[in-house]
mmCIF file of C-alpha atoms and ligand atoms in Angstrom:
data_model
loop_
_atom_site.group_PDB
_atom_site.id
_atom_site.type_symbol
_atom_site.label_atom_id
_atom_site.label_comp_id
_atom_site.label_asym_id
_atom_site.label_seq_id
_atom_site.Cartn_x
_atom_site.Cartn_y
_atom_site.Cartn_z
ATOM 1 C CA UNK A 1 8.145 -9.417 -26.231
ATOM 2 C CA UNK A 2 11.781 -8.573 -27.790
ATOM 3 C CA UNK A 3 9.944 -5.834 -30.127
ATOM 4 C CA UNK A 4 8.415 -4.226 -26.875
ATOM 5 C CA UNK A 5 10.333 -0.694 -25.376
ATOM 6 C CA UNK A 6 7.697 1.380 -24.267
ATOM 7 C CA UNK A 7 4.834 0.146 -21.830
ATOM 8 C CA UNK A 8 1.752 2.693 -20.800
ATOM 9 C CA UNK A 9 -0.203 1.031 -18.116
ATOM 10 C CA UNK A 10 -4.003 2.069 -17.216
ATOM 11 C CA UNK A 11 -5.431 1.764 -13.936
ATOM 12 C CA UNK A 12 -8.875 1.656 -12.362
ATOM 13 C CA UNK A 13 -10.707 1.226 -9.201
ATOM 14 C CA UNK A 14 -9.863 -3.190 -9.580
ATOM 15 C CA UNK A 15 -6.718 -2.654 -8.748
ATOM 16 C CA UNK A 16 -7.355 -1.234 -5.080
ATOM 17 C CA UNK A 17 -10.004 -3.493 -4.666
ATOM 18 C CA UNK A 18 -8.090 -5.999 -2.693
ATOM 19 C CA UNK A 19 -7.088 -3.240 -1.088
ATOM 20 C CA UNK A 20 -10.388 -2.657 0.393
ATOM 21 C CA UNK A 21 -11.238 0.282 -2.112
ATOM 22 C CA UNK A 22 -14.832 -0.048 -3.137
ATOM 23 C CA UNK A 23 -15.165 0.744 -7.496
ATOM 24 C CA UNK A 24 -17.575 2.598 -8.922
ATOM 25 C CA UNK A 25 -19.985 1.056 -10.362
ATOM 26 C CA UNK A 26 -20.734 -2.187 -7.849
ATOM 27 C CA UNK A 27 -23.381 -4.738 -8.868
ATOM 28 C CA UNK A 28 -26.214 -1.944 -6.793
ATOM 29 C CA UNK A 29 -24.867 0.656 -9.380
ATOM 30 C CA UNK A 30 -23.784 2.931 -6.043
ATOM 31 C CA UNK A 31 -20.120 3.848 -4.997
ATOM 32 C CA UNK A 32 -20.127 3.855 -0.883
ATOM 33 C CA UNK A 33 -23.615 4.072 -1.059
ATOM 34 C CA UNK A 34 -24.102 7.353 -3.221
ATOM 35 C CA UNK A 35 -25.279 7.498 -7.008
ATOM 36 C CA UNK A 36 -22.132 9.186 -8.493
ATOM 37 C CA UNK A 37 -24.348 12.217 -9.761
ATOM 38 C CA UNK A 38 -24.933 12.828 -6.344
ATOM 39 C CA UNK A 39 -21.105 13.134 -5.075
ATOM 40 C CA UNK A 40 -19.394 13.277 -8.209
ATOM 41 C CA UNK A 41 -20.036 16.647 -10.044
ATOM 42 C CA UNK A 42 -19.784 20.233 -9.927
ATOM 43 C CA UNK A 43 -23.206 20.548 -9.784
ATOM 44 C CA UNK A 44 -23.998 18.190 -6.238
ATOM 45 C CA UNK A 45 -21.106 20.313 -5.020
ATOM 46 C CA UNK A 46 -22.609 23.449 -5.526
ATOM 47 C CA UNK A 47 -26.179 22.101 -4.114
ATOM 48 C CA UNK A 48 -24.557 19.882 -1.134
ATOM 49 C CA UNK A 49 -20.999 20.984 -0.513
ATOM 50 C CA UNK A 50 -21.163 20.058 2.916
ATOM 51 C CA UNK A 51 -22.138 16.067 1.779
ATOM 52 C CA UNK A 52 -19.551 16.077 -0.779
ATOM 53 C CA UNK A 53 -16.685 17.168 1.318
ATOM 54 C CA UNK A 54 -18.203 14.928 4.010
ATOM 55 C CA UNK A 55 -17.867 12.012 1.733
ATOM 56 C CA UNK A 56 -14.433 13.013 0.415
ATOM 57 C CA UNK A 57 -13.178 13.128 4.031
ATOM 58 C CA UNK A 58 -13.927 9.815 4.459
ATOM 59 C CA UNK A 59 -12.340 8.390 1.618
ATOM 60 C CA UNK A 60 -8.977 10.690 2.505
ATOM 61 C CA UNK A 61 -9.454 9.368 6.169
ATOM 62 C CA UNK A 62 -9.671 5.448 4.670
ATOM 63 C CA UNK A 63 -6.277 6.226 3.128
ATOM 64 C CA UNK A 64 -4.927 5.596 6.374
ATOM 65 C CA UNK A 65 -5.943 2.156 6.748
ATOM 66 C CA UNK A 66 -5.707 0.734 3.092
ATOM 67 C CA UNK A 67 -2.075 -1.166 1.813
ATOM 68 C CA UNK A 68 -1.071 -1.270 -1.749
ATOM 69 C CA UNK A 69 -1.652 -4.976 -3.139
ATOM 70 C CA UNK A 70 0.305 -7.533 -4.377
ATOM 71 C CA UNK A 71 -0.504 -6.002 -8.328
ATOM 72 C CA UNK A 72 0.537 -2.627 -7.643
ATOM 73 C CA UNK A 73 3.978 -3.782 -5.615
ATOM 74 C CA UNK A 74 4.710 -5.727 -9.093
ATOM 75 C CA UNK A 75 4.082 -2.918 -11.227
ATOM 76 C CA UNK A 76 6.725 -1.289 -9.181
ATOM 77 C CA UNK A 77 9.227 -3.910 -9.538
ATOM 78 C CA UNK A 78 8.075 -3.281 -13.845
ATOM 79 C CA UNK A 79 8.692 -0.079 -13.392
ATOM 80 C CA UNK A 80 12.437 -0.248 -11.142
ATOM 81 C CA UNK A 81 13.208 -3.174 -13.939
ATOM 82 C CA UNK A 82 12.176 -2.339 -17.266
ATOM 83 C CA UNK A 83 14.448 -0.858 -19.855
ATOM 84 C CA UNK A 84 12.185 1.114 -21.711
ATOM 85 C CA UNK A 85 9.839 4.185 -20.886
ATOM 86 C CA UNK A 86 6.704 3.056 -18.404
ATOM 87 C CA UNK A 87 4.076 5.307 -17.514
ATOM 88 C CA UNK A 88 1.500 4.564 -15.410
ATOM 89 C CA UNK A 89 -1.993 6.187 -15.834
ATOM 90 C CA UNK A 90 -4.227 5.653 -13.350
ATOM 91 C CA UNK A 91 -7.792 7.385 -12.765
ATOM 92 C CA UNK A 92 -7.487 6.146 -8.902
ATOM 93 C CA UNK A 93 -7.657 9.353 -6.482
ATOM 94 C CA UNK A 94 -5.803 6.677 -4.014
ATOM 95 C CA UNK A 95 -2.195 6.893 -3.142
ATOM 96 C CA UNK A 96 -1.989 2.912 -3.318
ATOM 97 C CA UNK A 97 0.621 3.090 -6.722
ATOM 98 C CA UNK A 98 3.371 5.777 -5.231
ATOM 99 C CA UNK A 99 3.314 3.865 -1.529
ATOM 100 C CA UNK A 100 3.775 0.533 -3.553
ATOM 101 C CA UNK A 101 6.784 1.963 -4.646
ATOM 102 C CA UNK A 102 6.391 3.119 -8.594
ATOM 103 C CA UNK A 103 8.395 5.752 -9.748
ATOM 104 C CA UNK A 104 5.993 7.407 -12.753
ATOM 105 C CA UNK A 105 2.090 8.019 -12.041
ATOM 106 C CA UNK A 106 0.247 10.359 -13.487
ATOM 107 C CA UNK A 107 -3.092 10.772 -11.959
ATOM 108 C CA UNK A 108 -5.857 11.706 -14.633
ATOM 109 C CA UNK A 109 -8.877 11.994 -12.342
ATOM 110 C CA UNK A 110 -6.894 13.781 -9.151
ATOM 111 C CA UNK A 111 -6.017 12.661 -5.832
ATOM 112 C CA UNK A 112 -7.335 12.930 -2.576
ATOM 113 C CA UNK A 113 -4.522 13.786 -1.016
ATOM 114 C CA UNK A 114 -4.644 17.248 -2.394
ATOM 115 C CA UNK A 115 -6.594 20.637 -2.100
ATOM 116 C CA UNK A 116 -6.823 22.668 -4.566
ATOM 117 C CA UNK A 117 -8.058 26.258 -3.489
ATOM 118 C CA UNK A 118 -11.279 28.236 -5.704
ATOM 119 C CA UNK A 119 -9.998 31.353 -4.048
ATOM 120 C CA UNK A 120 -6.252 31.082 -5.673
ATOM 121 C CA UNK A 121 -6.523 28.366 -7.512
ATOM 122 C CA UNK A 122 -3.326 26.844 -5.621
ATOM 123 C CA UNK A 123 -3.055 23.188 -4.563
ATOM 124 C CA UNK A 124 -1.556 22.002 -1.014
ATOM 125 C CA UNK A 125 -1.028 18.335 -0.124
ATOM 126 C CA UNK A 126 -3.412 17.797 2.047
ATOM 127 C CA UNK A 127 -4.188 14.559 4.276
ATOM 128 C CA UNK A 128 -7.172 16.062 7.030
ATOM 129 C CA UNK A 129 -10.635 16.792 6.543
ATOM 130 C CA UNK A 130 -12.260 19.874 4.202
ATOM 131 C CA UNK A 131 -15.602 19.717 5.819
ATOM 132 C CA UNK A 132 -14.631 21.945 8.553
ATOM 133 C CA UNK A 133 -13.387 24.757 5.935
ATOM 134 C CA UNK A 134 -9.896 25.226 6.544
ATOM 135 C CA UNK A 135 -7.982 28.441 5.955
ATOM 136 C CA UNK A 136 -5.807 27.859 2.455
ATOM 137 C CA UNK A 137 -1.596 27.859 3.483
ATOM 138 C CA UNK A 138 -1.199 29.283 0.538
ATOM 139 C CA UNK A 139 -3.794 32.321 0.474
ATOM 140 C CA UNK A 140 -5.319 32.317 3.654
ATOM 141 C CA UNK A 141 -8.904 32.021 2.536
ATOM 142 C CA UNK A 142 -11.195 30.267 4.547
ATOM 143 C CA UNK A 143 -13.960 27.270 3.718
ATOM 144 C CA UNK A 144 -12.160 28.059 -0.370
ATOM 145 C CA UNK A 145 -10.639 24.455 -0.630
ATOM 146 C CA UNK A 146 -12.364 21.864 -2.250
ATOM 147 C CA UNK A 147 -11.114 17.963 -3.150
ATOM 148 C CA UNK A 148 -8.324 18.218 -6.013
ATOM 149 C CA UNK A 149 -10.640 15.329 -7.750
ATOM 150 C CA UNK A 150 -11.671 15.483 -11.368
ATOM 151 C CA UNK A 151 -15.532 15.658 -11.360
ATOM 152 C CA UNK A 152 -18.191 14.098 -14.428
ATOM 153 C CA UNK A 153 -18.324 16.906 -16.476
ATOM 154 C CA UNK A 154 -14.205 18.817 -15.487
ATOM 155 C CA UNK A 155 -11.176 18.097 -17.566
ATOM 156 C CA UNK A 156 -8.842 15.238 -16.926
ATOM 157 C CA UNK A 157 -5.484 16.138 -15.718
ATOM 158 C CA UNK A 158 -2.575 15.818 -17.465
ATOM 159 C CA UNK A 159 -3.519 15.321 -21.232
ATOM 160 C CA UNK A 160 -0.325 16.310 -22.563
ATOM 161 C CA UNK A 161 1.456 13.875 -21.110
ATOM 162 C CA UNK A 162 -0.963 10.661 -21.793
ATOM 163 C CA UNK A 163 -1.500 11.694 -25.518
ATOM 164 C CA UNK A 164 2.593 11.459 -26.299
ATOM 165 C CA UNK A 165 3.497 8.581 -24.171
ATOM 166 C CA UNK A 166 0.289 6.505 -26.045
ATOM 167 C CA UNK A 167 1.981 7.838 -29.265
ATOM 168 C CA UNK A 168 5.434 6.435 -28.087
ATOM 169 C CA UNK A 169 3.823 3.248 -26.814
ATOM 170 C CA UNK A 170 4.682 -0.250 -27.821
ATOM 171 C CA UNK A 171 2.358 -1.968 -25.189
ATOM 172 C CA UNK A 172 -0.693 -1.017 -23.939
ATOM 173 C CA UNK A 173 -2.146 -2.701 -20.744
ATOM 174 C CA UNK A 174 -5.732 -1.390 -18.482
ATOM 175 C CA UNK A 175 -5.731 -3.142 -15.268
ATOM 176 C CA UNK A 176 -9.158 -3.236 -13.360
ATOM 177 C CA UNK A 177 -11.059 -1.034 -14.925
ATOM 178 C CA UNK A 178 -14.777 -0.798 -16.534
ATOM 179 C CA UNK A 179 -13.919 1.263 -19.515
ATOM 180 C CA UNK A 180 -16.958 2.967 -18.936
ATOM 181 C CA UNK A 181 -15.501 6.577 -18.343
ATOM 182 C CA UNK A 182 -13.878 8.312 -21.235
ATOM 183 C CA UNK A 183 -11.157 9.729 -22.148
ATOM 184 C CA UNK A 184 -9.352 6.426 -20.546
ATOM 185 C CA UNK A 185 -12.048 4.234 -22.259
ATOM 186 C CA UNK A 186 -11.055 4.993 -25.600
ATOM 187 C CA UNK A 187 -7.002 5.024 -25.160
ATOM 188 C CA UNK A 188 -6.789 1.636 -26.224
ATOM 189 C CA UNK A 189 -8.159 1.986 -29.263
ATOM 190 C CA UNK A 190 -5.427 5.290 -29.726
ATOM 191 C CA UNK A 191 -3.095 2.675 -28.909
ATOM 192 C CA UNK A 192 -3.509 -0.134 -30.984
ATOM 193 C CA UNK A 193 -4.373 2.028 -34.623
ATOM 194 C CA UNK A 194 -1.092 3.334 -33.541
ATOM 195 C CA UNK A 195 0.517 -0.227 -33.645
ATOM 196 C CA UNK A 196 0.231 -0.849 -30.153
ATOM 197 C CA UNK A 197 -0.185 -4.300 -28.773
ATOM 198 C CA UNK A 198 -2.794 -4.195 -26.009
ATOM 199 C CA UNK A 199 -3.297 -6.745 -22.878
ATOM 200 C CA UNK A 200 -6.496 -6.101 -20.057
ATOM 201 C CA UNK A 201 -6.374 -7.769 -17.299
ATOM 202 C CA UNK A 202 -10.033 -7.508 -15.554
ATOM 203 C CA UNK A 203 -12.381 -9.708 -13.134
ATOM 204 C CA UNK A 204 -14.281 -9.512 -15.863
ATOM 205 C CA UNK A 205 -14.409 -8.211 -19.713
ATOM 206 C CA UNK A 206 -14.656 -4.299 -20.001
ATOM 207 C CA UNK A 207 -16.643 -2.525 -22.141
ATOM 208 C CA UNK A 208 -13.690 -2.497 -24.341
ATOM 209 C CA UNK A 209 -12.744 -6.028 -24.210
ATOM 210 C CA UNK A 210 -13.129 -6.247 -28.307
ATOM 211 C CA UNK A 211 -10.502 -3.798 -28.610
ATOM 212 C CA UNK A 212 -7.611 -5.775 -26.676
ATOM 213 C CA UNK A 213 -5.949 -8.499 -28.201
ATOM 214 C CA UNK A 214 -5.316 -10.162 -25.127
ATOM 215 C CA UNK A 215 -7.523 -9.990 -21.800
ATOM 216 C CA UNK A 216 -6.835 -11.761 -19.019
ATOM 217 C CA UNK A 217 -9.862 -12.398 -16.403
ATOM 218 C CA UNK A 218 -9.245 -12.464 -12.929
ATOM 219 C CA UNK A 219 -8.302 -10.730 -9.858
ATOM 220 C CA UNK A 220 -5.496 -8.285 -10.403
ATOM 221 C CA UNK A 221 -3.492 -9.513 -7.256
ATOM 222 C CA UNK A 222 -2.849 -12.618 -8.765
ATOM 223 C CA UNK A 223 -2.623 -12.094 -12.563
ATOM 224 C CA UNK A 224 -0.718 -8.561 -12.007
ATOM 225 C CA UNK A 225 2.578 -10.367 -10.453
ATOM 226 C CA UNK A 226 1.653 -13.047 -12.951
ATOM 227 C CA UNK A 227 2.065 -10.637 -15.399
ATOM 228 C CA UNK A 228 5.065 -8.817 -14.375
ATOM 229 C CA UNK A 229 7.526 -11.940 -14.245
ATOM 230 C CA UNK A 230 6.512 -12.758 -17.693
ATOM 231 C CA UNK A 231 8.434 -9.355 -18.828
ATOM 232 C CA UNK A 232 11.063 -9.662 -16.637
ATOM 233 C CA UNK A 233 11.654 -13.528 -17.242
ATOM 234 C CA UNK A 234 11.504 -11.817 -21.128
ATOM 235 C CA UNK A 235 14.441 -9.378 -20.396
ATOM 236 C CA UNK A 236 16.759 -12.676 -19.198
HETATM 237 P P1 LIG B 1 -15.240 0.862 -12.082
HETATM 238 O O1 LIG B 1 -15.817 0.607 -10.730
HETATM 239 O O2 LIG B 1 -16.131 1.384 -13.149
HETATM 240 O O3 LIG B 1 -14.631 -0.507 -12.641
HETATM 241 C C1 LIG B 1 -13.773 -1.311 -11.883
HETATM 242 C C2 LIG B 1 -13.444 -2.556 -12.693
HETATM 243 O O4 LIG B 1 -12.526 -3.331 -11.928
HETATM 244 C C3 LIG B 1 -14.643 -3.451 -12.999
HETATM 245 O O5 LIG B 1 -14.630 -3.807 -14.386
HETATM 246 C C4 LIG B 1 -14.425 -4.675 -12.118
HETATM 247 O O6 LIG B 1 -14.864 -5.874 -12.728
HETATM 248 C C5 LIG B 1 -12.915 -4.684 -11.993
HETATM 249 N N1 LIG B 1 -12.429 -5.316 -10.765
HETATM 250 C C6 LIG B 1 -13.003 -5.375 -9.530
HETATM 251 N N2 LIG B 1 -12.235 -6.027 -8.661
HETATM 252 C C7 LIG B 1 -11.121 -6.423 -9.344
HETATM 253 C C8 LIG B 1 -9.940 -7.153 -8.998
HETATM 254 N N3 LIG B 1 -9.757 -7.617 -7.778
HETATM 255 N N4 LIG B 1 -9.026 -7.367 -9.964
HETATM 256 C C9 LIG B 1 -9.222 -6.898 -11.228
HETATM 257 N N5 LIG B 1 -10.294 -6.205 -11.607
HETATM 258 C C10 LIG B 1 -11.239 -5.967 -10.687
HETATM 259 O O7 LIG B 1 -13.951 1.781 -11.870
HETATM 260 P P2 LIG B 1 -13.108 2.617 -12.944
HETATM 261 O O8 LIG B 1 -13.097 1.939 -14.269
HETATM 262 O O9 LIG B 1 -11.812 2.955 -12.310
HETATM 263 O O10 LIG B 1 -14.046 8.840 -12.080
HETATM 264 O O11 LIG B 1 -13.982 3.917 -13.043
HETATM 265 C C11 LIG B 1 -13.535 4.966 -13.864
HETATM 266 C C12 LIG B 1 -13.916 6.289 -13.301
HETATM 267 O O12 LIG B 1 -15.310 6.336 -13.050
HETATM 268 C C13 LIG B 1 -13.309 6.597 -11.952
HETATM 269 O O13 LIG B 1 -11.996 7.097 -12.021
HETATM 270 C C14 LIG B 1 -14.232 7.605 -11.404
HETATM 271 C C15 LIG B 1 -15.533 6.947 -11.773
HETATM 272 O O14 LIG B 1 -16.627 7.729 -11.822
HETATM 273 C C16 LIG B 1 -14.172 9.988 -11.398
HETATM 274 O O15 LIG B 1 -14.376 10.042 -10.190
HETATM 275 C C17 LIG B 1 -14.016 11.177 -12.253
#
């Protein structure tokens, strides 16, 4: 690992499901019940915006009573530790990474803890319900905020950012994730034509597994921490 400076990590749901997070696409195809079209997109929120923010509040609300793991407390001690640049990516709306203590997270798909406002286009931080339309602090509109969540069919956040630290990047590892959903699906195949090695570490294989070099299978609260000593132990 001596030729390693730069590390992007990717999350997904897997790594907040020992958390108590349910991912996306469970073995009934349904996330908390719903088909995805149905709380997921523009369009249900334009037909049902009352069901959508319903379902939004209760993820916000679950916040509350969810812990970061044992994987994303080690990719905190990576990220206090390691020399280099790391970035972590992660297309979870939770707040699991930044209350586990790392320093860099960018979140692609949103968070819930944030409004963002149609009327201004402003975003609050936010930790209470939508449903019951509450007056923007920043505007003063009423019933205008919606969840600051990146729907099927919207624009990932922060683009910029991802695209030059997967140009810098000497290591590329997805944790818990389907690589069903693109843009993240295809980053590790950025990564490694740009000389990248690349690592998963999954319950099972992704979609991508081909692509890695190196997958690991198994529950990310074990094989996370597992992980993480093997670069530090690296650095001695
Ligand atoms: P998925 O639910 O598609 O995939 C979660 C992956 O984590 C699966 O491959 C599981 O096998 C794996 N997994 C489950 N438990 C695990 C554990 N304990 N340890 C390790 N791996 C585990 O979730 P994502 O790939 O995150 O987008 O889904 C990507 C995007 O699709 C989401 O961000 C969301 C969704 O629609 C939006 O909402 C825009």
């Amino acid at each position: 690992m001596h030729d390693i400076r730069n590390i992007f990590i990717l999350t997904g749901a897997g790594i907040s499901a020992e958390s108590g997070v349910a991912t996306f696409r469970g073995p009934d195809g349904r996330w908390e019940g719903h088909r995805v079209e149905d709380v997921a997109t523009p369009e249900a929120f334009r037909r049902d915006p009352a069901l959508v923010q319903t379902f939004y509040d209760a993820r916000r609300a679950k916040l509350r009573e969810i812990e970061p793991n044992a994987a994303h407390r080690a990719l905190a001690r990576l990220n206090a530790q390691w020399p280099g640049e790391l970035l972590i990516v992660t297309q979870n709306v939770d707040d699991l990474h930044e209350r586990g203590g790392a320093r860099r997270v960018l979140h692609m798909h949103g968070e819930l803890r944030s409004a963002w406002c149609l009327a201004c286009d402003g975003r609050t931080r936010w930790e209470e319900e939508l449903s019951s339309g509450p007056a923007c602090p920043g505007c003063g509109a009423a019933g205008e905020m919606r969840p600051d969540i990146v729907w099927f069919g919207e624009m990932p956040y922060r683009m910029d950012e991802i695209d030059a630290a997967l140009m810098k990047a000497d290591l590329f590892v997805s944790i818990g994730t389907s690589g069903a959903v693109y843009p993240a699906a295809g980053y590790v195949q950025t990564a490694r034509y740009l000389g990248a090695r690349t690592l998963e570490i999954n319950l099972e294989p992704s979609q991508g597994s081909l692509f890695f070099e190196e997958s690991r299978i198994g529950r990310a609260g074990e094989l996370v921490p597992e992980w993480v000593e093997e670069m530090l132990a690296g650095l001695r």
